[in-house]
């Protein structure tokens, strides 16, 4: 079993400690997940799965994360956030090795599903951990950087996996063929590094000025019952945000193929969106900390939802590139906003479970969003599915604007003043 290291006492969590205990392992871990994600359908096909089954196996990663959200909250509460990350990395390691050696697509599919569940534990644990050790006035920046590290890892992961597969390419029928298990072995190495980094950094206790609250385990039904008004309104907005954010993974490639763009051009467009998506998380976090969460949440969803509406109006490489950049801009400035909003509302006694319930809404939307686009394509009206998701983005901005002030002290400067804080969120002297 994993031994707990001595707890380090400190007055306030420094940025250096955040990098060592949260951001670095997050980026390494997500690089590993990013390395295998594009290879999942190819590996399934190599294991003699049909194209339909291969597509379903890809979806199992997201479905596993939805199923794992609530158990992740319970485990993170019982184990503690740091131990949850350590155990999550160990199980991820075992699953990746299984995927690399798997004899058939059924074992592979089961492993991918469980990998999604474990990913939910790792994601929730680091979010809860960072929420615990970061003062509210720096919460947005800290969680935005966390979101940014996730996106950077997802961006560079495919290049790492691709490089390993190419270097160890095998000869089949006189032709060079990429070694698909190489992506999983690259992820194995990165997951080992993640575990070592988390294990090497001493656990950080809460600041002495923060009153300790005994953590309790509660039922999800209790959380929903106690906060039903919030989940019926703001929770629905979180679901919509999750759906809209996944649109670039589905709508851009499908529409590019619809208008006749080749695979390489589609990849360049997708890469443009992903590059911008990973660049603006820092100023977004600073803006939320200084002026409030709404100053980022509403513009993010207006830009992202509005740009999605323009996808069906594009007819070539340049118009698609402009729209993809706008989508990347909208998504990038919203990095960490849902994590921050959830953290603002989370009760200290069952914080991890509350955050897990919020993640359940977002992950459910993320799993359902691409299905709307796929349904539109299935009935021969791809544009309709894309427009529906764009409308979801605008609707989420409206709901956030109407309801966030009721539930977050840090929604904007007005709510801070109303709750006895300065405009910057500091207590009055």
XYZ file of N, CA, C and O in Angstrom, residues 195-349:
620
model
N 2.933 9.159 -11.162
C 2.924 8.586 -9.817
C 4.139 9.051 -9.015
O 4.014 9.416 -7.844
N 5.312 9.047 -9.644
C 6.534 9.445 -8.952
C 6.484 10.900 -8.514
O 6.904 11.248 -7.403
N 5.952 11.771 -9.386
C 5.873 13.193 -9.049
C 4.917 13.405 -7.881
O 5.230 14.131 -6.919
N 3.745 12.779 -7.928
C 2.768 12.942 -6.841
C 3.327 12.371 -5.538
O 3.185 12.969 -4.464
N 3.982 11.223 -5.613
C 4.518 10.585 -4.415
C 5.661 11.388 -3.805
O 5.820 11.432 -2.577
N 6.466 12.030 -4.652
C 7.649 12.736 -4.167
C 7.312 14.034 -3.445
O 8.095 14.510 -2.628
N 6.155 14.617 -3.755
C 5.799 15.900 -3.147
C 5.043 15.650 -1.845
O 4.028 14.944 -1.847
N 5.502 16.197 -0.724
C 4.802 15.997 0.543
C 3.367 16.536 0.479
O 3.089 17.509 -0.211
N 2.476 15.881 1.202
C 1.097 16.347 1.239
C 1.034 17.703 1.923
O 1.722 17.950 2.915
N 0.215 18.598 1.374
C 0.151 19.972 1.869
C -1.116 20.154 2.673
O -2.218 19.914 2.194
N -0.958 20.579 3.923
C -2.120 20.791 4.771
C -2.759 22.133 4.458
O -2.158 22.996 3.818
N -3.978 22.320 4.926
C -4.654 23.604 4.755
C -3.945 24.681 5.554
O -3.305 24.398 6.572
N -4.051 25.954 5.144
C -3.477 27.032 5.929
C -4.012 27.025 7.357
O -5.158 26.650 7.600
N -3.190 27.446 8.310
C -3.591 27.443 9.710
C -4.780 28.366 9.966
O -5.517 28.188 10.936
N -4.928 29.367 9.118
C -6.014 30.328 9.322
C -7.368 29.769 8.915
O -8.401 30.345 9.212
N -7.378 28.632 8.210
C -8.621 28.036 7.748
C -9.122 27.051 8.790
O -8.407 26.151 9.209
N -10.376 27.216 9.191
C -10.971 26.324 10.185
C -11.149 24.933 9.587
O -11.710 24.772 8.527
N -10.668 23.916 10.312
C -10.795 22.561 9.825
C -12.231 22.072 9.984
O -12.858 22.275 11.019
N -12.726 21.413 8.978
C -14.074 20.858 9.009
C -13.971 19.355 8.814
O -13.301 18.881 7.900
N -14.606 18.614 9.692
C -14.565 17.159 9.570
C -15.305 16.720 8.316
O -16.453 17.081 8.091
N -14.635 15.932 7.488
C -15.249 15.477 6.250
C -16.195 14.315 6.532
O -15.898 13.439 7.334
N -17.316 14.318 5.861
C -18.300 13.262 6.020
C -18.661 12.707 4.650
O -18.504 13.378 3.633
N -19.128 11.469 4.644
C -19.604 10.849 3.411
C -21.122 10.915 3.385
O -21.782 10.480 4.326
N -21.664 11.484 2.345
C -23.116 11.630 2.227
C -23.571 10.989 0.919
O -22.788 10.749 0.010
N -24.852 10.712 0.838
C -25.409 10.127 -0.369
C -25.618 11.196 -1.438
O -25.887 12.353 -1.121
N -25.507 10.777 -2.685
C -25.733 11.703 -3.794
C -27.156 12.249 -3.766
O -27.375 13.419 -4.098
N -28.099 11.409 -3.348
C -29.493 11.878 -3.257
C -29.619 13.021 -2.268
O -30.414 13.941 -2.474
N -28.827 12.982 -1.196
C -28.841 14.071 -0.212
C -28.315 15.363 -0.834
O -28.891 16.445 -0.647
N -27.226 15.247 -1.592
C -26.655 16.428 -2.243
C -27.654 17.034 -3.222
O -27.863 18.252 -3.256
N -28.300 16.181 -4.022
C -29.281 16.670 -5.001
C -30.490 17.288 -4.306
O -31.016 18.312 -4.750
N -30.920 16.659 -3.205
C -32.094 17.173 -2.493
C -31.795 18.523 -1.833
O -32.628 19.439 -1.869
N -30.609 18.656 -1.257
C -30.240 19.903 -0.574
C -30.002 21.048 -1.550
O -30.118 22.218 -1.177
N -29.657 20.715 -2.787
C -29.288 21.753 -3.756
C -30.111 21.636 -5.041
O -29.640 21.990 -6.116
N -31.360 21.173 -4.933
C -32.122 20.856 -6.142
C -32.387 22.085 -6.998
O -32.395 22.007 -8.222
N -32.612 23.244 -6.384
C -32.858 24.457 -7.182
C -31.625 24.833 -7.993
O -31.729 25.227 -9.155
N -30.453 24.688 -7.357
C -29.210 25.013 -8.060
C -28.971 24.052 -9.222
O -28.654 24.469 -10.337
N -29.156 22.755 -8.990
C -28.909 21.781 -10.046
C -29.948 21.866 -11.162
O -29.652 21.552 -12.318
N -31.168 22.303 -10.827
C -32.211 22.430 -11.851
C -31.959 23.607 -12.787
O -32.475 23.642 -13.907
N -31.172 24.555 -12.355
C -30.905 25.749 -13.171
C -29.434 25.808 -13.566
O -29.078 25.558 -14.720
N -28.582 26.092 -12.593
C -27.156 26.201 -12.877
C -26.569 24.854 -13.292
O -25.678 24.786 -14.151
N -27.081 23.761 -12.704
C -26.618 22.431 -13.103
C -26.942 22.140 -14.556
O -26.151 21.520 -15.268
N -28.116 22.601 -15.012
C -28.484 22.426 -16.422
C -27.536 23.219 -17.314
O -27.153 22.755 -18.397
N -27.146 24.417 -16.868
C -26.183 25.210 -17.639
C -24.842 24.484 -17.729
O -24.188 24.486 -18.783
N -24.412 23.846 -16.624
C -23.159 23.081 -16.631
C -23.250 21.931 -17.630
O -22.297 21.641 -18.362
N -24.406 21.280 -17.687
C -24.620 20.209 -18.657
C -24.489 20.729 -20.086
O -23.842 20.107 -20.934
N -25.079 21.896 -20.346
C -25.007 22.482 -21.683
C -23.572 22.857 -22.047
O -23.138 22.655 -23.180
N -22.837 23.405 -21.066
C -21.439 23.763 -21.312
C -20.634 22.525 -21.693
O -19.825 22.544 -22.628
N -20.851 21.412 -20.970
C -20.159 20.174 -21.294
C -20.452 19.708 -22.707
O -19.556 19.249 -23.427
N -21.717 19.848 -23.139
C -22.095 19.429 -24.487
C -21.443 20.299 -25.550
O -20.894 19.796 -26.541
N -21.468 21.599 -25.341
C -20.948 22.532 -26.342
C -19.436 22.399 -26.491
O -18.902 22.482 -27.597
N -18.742 22.164 -25.391
C -17.287 22.066 -25.450
C -16.813 20.859 -26.248
O -15.682 20.845 -26.732
N -17.633 19.851 -26.368
C -17.244 18.668 -27.120
C -17.526 18.793 -28.618
O -17.160 17.923 -29.397
N -18.180 19.881 -29.011
C -18.592 20.027 -30.405
C -17.414 20.034 -31.365
O -17.486 19.462 -32.454
N -16.302 20.659 -30.960
C -15.155 20.746 -31.864
C -14.620 19.364 -32.217
O -14.071 19.157 -33.299
N -14.782 18.393 -31.283
C -14.299 17.040 -31.538
C -15.144 16.303 -32.576
O -14.708 15.308 -33.137
N -16.369 16.785 -32.785
C -17.291 16.097 -33.680
C -17.687 16.948 -34.877
O -17.594 16.521 -36.030
N -18.131 18.176 -34.597
C -18.700 19.015 -35.649
C -17.664 19.451 -36.681
O -17.927 19.421 -37.890
N -16.483 19.882 -36.218
C -15.476 20.368 -37.168
C -15.052 19.293 -38.175
O -15.091 19.535 -39.385
N -14.643 18.093 -37.712
C -14.252 17.075 -38.701
C -15.400 16.647 -39.616
O -15.196 16.437 -40.815
N -16.598 16.516 -39.056
C -17.727 16.078 -39.882
C -18.074 17.108 -40.945
O -18.341 16.769 -42.103
N -18.088 18.388 -40.553
C -18.434 19.415 -41.535
C -17.316 19.585 -42.566
O -17.578 19.850 -43.741
N -16.062 19.453 -42.121
C -14.940 19.535 -43.061
C -15.060 18.447 -44.128
O -14.849 18.698 -45.324
N -15.426 17.239 -43.690
C -15.624 16.157 -44.659
C -16.833 16.441 -45.547
O -16.819 16.144 -46.747
N -17.852 17.054 -44.974
C -19.081 17.359 -45.728
C -18.815 18.329 -46.880
O -19.419 18.212 -47.951
N -17.894 19.282 -46.662
C -17.609 20.260 -47.715
C -16.422 19.843 -48.579
O -15.947 20.619 -49.417
N -15.892 18.630 -48.342
C -14.875 18.082 -49.236
C -13.439 18.358 -48.878
O -12.553 18.166 -49.722
N -13.144 18.788 -47.656
C -11.751 19.009 -47.270
C -11.087 17.663 -46.994
O -11.710 16.747 -46.452
N -9.804 17.538 -47.359
C -9.116 16.275 -47.123
C -8.685 16.151 -45.664
O -8.802 17.083 -44.878
N -8.180 14.967 -45.307
C -7.865 14.674 -43.908
C -6.769 15.576 -43.348
O -6.837 16.019 -42.196
N -5.746 15.872 -44.167
C -4.653 16.702 -43.662
C -5.122 18.116 -43.368
O -4.767 18.702 -42.335
N -5.931 18.695 -44.267
C -6.457 20.036 -44.029
C -7.352 20.065 -42.786
O -7.324 21.009 -41.999
N -8.140 19.024 -42.624
C -8.999 18.928 -41.445
C -8.157 18.884 -40.177
O -8.488 19.526 -39.165
N -7.059 18.142 -40.205
C -6.173 18.053 -39.044
C -5.552 19.404 -38.714
O -5.434 19.780 -37.539
N -5.155 20.158 -39.745
C -4.581 21.481 -39.504
C -5.607 22.408 -38.857
O -5.294 23.168 -37.930
N -6.840 22.374 -39.343
C -7.900 23.214 -38.779
C -8.157 22.829 -37.327
O -8.280 23.689 -36.443
N -8.237 21.527 -37.088
C -8.462 21.032 -35.730
C -7.315 21.445 -34.814
O -7.522 21.837 -33.659
N -6.086 21.376 -35.346
C -4.924 21.769 -34.559
C -4.921 23.244 -34.213
O -4.501 23.632 -33.120
N -5.381 24.097 -35.146
C -5.478 25.531 -34.869
C -6.383 25.796 -33.674
O -6.059 26.578 -32.779
N -7.538 25.158 -33.678
C -8.488 25.325 -32.591
C -7.888 24.840 -31.279
O -7.993 25.505 -30.245
N -7.227 23.689 -31.309
C -6.636 23.132 -30.104
C -5.486 23.976 -29.581
O -5.312 24.117 -28.367
N -4.701 24.580 -30.497
C -3.576 25.415 -30.078
C -4.060 26.650 -29.339
O -3.578 26.978 -28.253
N -5.033 27.358 -29.913
C -5.563 28.551 -29.252
C -6.282 28.179 -27.964
O -6.247 28.921 -26.979
N -6.892 27.004 -27.965
C -7.619 26.512 -26.798
C -6.710 26.402 -25.585
O -7.160 26.528 -24.437
N -5.406 26.166 -25.817
C -4.471 25.923 -24.719
C -3.667 27.168 -24.334
O -2.766 27.066 -23.504
N -3.981 28.332 -24.888
C -3.114 29.495 -24.703
C -3.636 30.551 -23.725
O -2.841 31.267 -23.120
N -4.936 30.706 -23.583
C -5.487 31.878 -22.887
C -6.041 31.584 -21.504
O -6.783 32.392 -20.951
N -5.704 30.440 -20.931
C -6.261 30.094 -19.627
C -5.760 31.021 -18.515
O -6.487 31.310 -17.568
N -4.510 31.523 -18.629
C -3.956 32.358 -17.554
C -4.685 33.701 -17.428
O -5.159 34.046 -16.341
N -4.793 34.494 -18.502
C -5.528 35.754 -18.359
C -6.989 35.541 -17.986
O -7.578 36.376 -17.285
N -7.587 34.436 -18.436
C -8.976 34.155 -18.066
C -9.108 33.962 -16.560
O -10.038 34.473 -15.924
N -8.177 33.225 -15.973
C -8.204 33.015 -14.533
C -7.996 34.303 -13.766
O -8.671 34.556 -12.751
N -7.065 35.133 -14.215
C -6.839 36.428 -13.557
C -8.093 37.298 -13.619
O -8.440 37.978 -12.647
N -8.773 37.273 -14.763
C -9.986 38.073 -14.942
C -11.084 37.618 -13.987
O -11.770 38.442 -13.366
N -11.268 36.302 -13.851
C -12.290 35.788 -12.943
C -11.984 36.136 -11.494
O -12.886 36.451 -10.719
N -10.711 36.069 -11.102
C -10.351 36.405 -9.731
C -10.563 37.886 -9.437
O -11.000 38.254 -8.346
N -10.286 38.730 -10.402
C -10.361 40.172 -10.161
C -11.791 40.705 -10.259
O -12.229 41.482 -9.403
N -12.517 40.298 -11.296
C -13.828 40.899 -11.549
C -15.012 39.967 -11.289
O -16.153 40.422 -11.263
N -14.757 38.673 -11.122
C -15.841 37.739 -10.876
C -15.998 36.734 -12.010
O -15.511 36.933 -13.123
N -16.703 35.644 -11.713
C -16.792 34.520 -12.647
C -17.594 34.845 -13.906
O -17.301 34.332 -14.996
N -18.603 35.686 -13.783
C -19.463 35.993 -14.926
C -18.726 36.716 -16.042
O -19.137 36.653 -17.201
N -17.652 37.426 -15.703
C -16.901 38.176 -16.714
C -16.214 37.252 -17.717
O -15.798 37.689 -18.787
N -16.082 35.989 -17.369
C -15.511 35.004 -18.291
C -16.573 34.022 -18.777
O -16.610 33.665 -19.956
N -17.454 33.589 -17.875
C -18.433 32.548 -18.213
C -19.335 32.966 -19.367
O -19.539 32.203 -20.326
N -19.887 34.165 -19.298
C -20.816 34.608 -20.339
C -20.109 34.846 -21.679
O -20.553 34.318 -22.714
N -18.997 35.617 -21.721
C -18.309 35.776 -23.016
C -17.838 34.450 -23.615
O -17.910 34.259 -24.834
N -17.367 33.521 -22.767
C -16.892 32.240 -23.268
C -17.995 31.502 -24.019
O -17.790 31.037 -25.145
N -19.169 31.415 -23.404
C -20.259 30.670 -24.038
C -20.865 31.433 -25.223
O -21.309 30.811 -26.192
N -20.885 32.753 -25.172
C -21.389 33.529 -26.310
C -20.479 33.349 -27.529
O -20.959 33.150 -28.655
N -19.168 33.422 -27.304
C -18.217 33.267 -28.418
C -18.235 31.836 -28.946
O -18.301 31.611 -30.165
N -18.202 30.852 -28.037
C -18.167 29.460 -28.471
C -19.472 29.063 -29.153
O -19.472 28.502 -30.256
N -20.608 29.373 -28.510
C -21.895 29.027 -29.106
C -22.138 29.753 -30.409
O -22.610 29.169 -31.395
N -21.783 31.042 -30.441
C -21.982 31.827 -31.661
C -21.130 31.336 -32.812
O -21.600 31.259 -33.963
N -19.869 30.981 -32.536
C -18.991 30.507 -33.611
C -19.447 29.147 -34.142
O -19.323 28.871 -35.343
N -20.009 28.302 -33.268
C -20.530 27.007 -33.724
C -21.668 27.207 -34.717
O -21.797 26.459 -35.698
N -22.488 28.222 -34.488
C -23.604 28.503 -35.397
C -23.119 28.819 -36.809
O -23.852 28.622 -37.787
N -21.866 29.313 -36.921
C -21.332 29.679 -38.235
C -20.696 28.499 -38.973
O -20.357 28.628 -40.152
N -20.498 27.363 -38.296
C -19.857 26.223 -38.957
C -20.590 25.823 -40.248
O -19.959 25.665 -41.303
N -21.925 25.663 -40.222
C -22.607 25.251 -41.459
C -22.595 26.312 -42.560
O -22.993 26.018 -43.698
N -22.142 27.534 -42.238
C -22.083 28.591 -43.249
C -20.719 28.651 -43.933
O -20.517 29.460 -44.841
N -19.778 27.805 -43.498
C -18.445 27.789 -44.097
C -18.441 26.871 -45.320
O -19.160 25.875 -45.373
N -17.580 27.227 -46.296
C -17.541 26.452 -47.540
C -16.122 26.188 -48.023
O -15.924 25.738 -49.143
N -15.109 26.500 -47.204
C -13.746 26.289 -47.639
C -12.771 26.337 -46.486
O -13.147 26.540 -45.323
N -11.492 26.187 -46.797
C -10.459 26.073 -45.782
C -10.335 27.331 -44.936
O -10.206 27.267 -43.717
N -10.401 28.514 -45.560
C -10.173 29.747 -44.810
C -11.334 30.085 -43.887
O -11.125 30.496 -42.740
N -12.540 29.912 -44.377
C -13.694 30.197 -43.506
C -13.741 29.203 -42.342
O -14.054 29.579 -41.204
N -13.396 27.939 -42.607
C -13.353 26.955 -41.534
C -12.265 27.296 -40.515
O -12.451 27.145 -39.305
N -11.130 27.777 -41.002
C -10.027 28.133 -40.108
C -10.422 29.284 -39.189
O -10.121 29.271 -37.984
N -11.102 30.285 -39.736
C -11.528 31.436 -38.923
C -12.505 30.992 -37.834
O -12.392 31.380 -36.665
N -13.472 30.159 -38.212
C -14.457 29.682 -37.240
C -13.779 28.826 -36.165
O -14.097 28.929 -34.970
N -12.828 27.987 -36.567
C -12.145 27.134 -35.588
C -11.339 27.970 -34.593
O -11.264 27.636 -33.408
N -10.740 29.064 -35.084
C -10.002 29.952 -34.187
C -10.947 30.620 -33.183
O -10.620 30.767 -32.004
N -12.121 31.039 -33.653
C -13.104 31.635 -32.751
C -13.570 30.622 -31.706
O -13.738 30.957 -30.524
N -13.760 29.378 -32.134
C -14.140 28.338 -31.186
C -13.047 28.110 -30.151
O -13.317 27.962 -28.945
N -11.794 28.087 -30.607
C -10.681 27.926 -29.684
C -10.595 29.072 -28.698
O -10.308 28.875 -27.509
N -10.876 30.303 -29.181
C -10.876 31.474 -28.304
C -11.947 31.342 -27.224
O -11.679 31.540 -26.026
N -13.167 31.006 -27.624
C -14.256 30.871 -26.665
C -14.002 29.782 -25.645
O -14.263 29.953 -24.446
N -13.467 28.668 -26.105
C -13.201 27.556 -25.189
C -12.033 27.875 -24.264
O -12.052 27.526 -23.078
N -11.030 28.561 -24.790
C -9.826 28.833 -24.011
C -10.096 29.782 -22.853
O -9.630 29.561 -21.737
N -10.849 30.843 -23.100
C -11.090 31.799 -22.014
C -12.007 31.205 -20.943
O -12.087 31.750 -19.831
N -12.673 30.094 -21.274
C -13.524 29.443 -20.281
C -12.836 28.318 -19.534
O -13.490 27.597 -18.768
N -11.519 28.176 -19.714
C -10.790 27.102 -19.035
C -10.911 27.251 -17.524
O -10.586 28.296 -16.972
N -11.393 26.233 -16.871
C -11.482 26.248 -15.411
C -12.706 26.926 -14.842
O -12.897 26.920 -13.625
N -13.579 27.498 -15.696
C -14.698 28.281 -15.140
C -15.708 27.394 -14.419
O -16.209 27.768 -13.350
N -16.017 26.208 -14.964
C -16.980 25.333 -14.303
C -16.377 24.766 -13.023
O -17.060 24.644 -11.993
N -15.097 24.415 -13.043
C -14.437 23.950 -11.820
C -14.456 25.030 -10.752
O -14.674 24.756 -9.566
N -14.232 26.292 -11.164
C -14.222 27.395 -10.217
C -15.607 27.641 -9.637
O -15.776 27.806 -8.420
N -16.611 27.681 -10.494
C -17.981 27.901 -10.035
C -18.407 26.787 -9.080
O -19.016 27.043 -8.031
N -18.081 25.551 -9.418
C -18.422 24.417 -8.553
C -17.711 24.533 -7.209
O -18.299 24.270 -6.155
N -16.438 24.935 -7.250
C -15.669 25.073 -6.006
C -16.226 26.184 -5.128
O -16.224 26.075 -3.897
N -16.707 27.270 -5.738
C -17.300 28.362 -4.961
C -18.487 27.881 -4.133
O -18.728 28.370 -3.020
N -19.247 26.941 -4.668
C -20.486 26.506 -4.025
C -20.309 25.278 -3.145
O -21.203 24.942 -2.365
N -19.172 24.590 -3.244
C -19.009 23.295 -2.583
C -18.907 23.425 -1.069
O -18.063 24.169 -0.565
N -19.756 22.709 -0.304
C -19.641 22.688 1.162
C -18.338 22.020 1.579
O -17.931 21.013 0.988
N -17.671 22.563 2.596
C -16.363 22.048 2.987
C -16.435 20.621 3.514
O -15.498 19.846 3.343
N -17.545 20.235 4.146
C -17.622 18.925 4.799
C -17.733 17.770 3.812
O -17.317 16.662 4.117
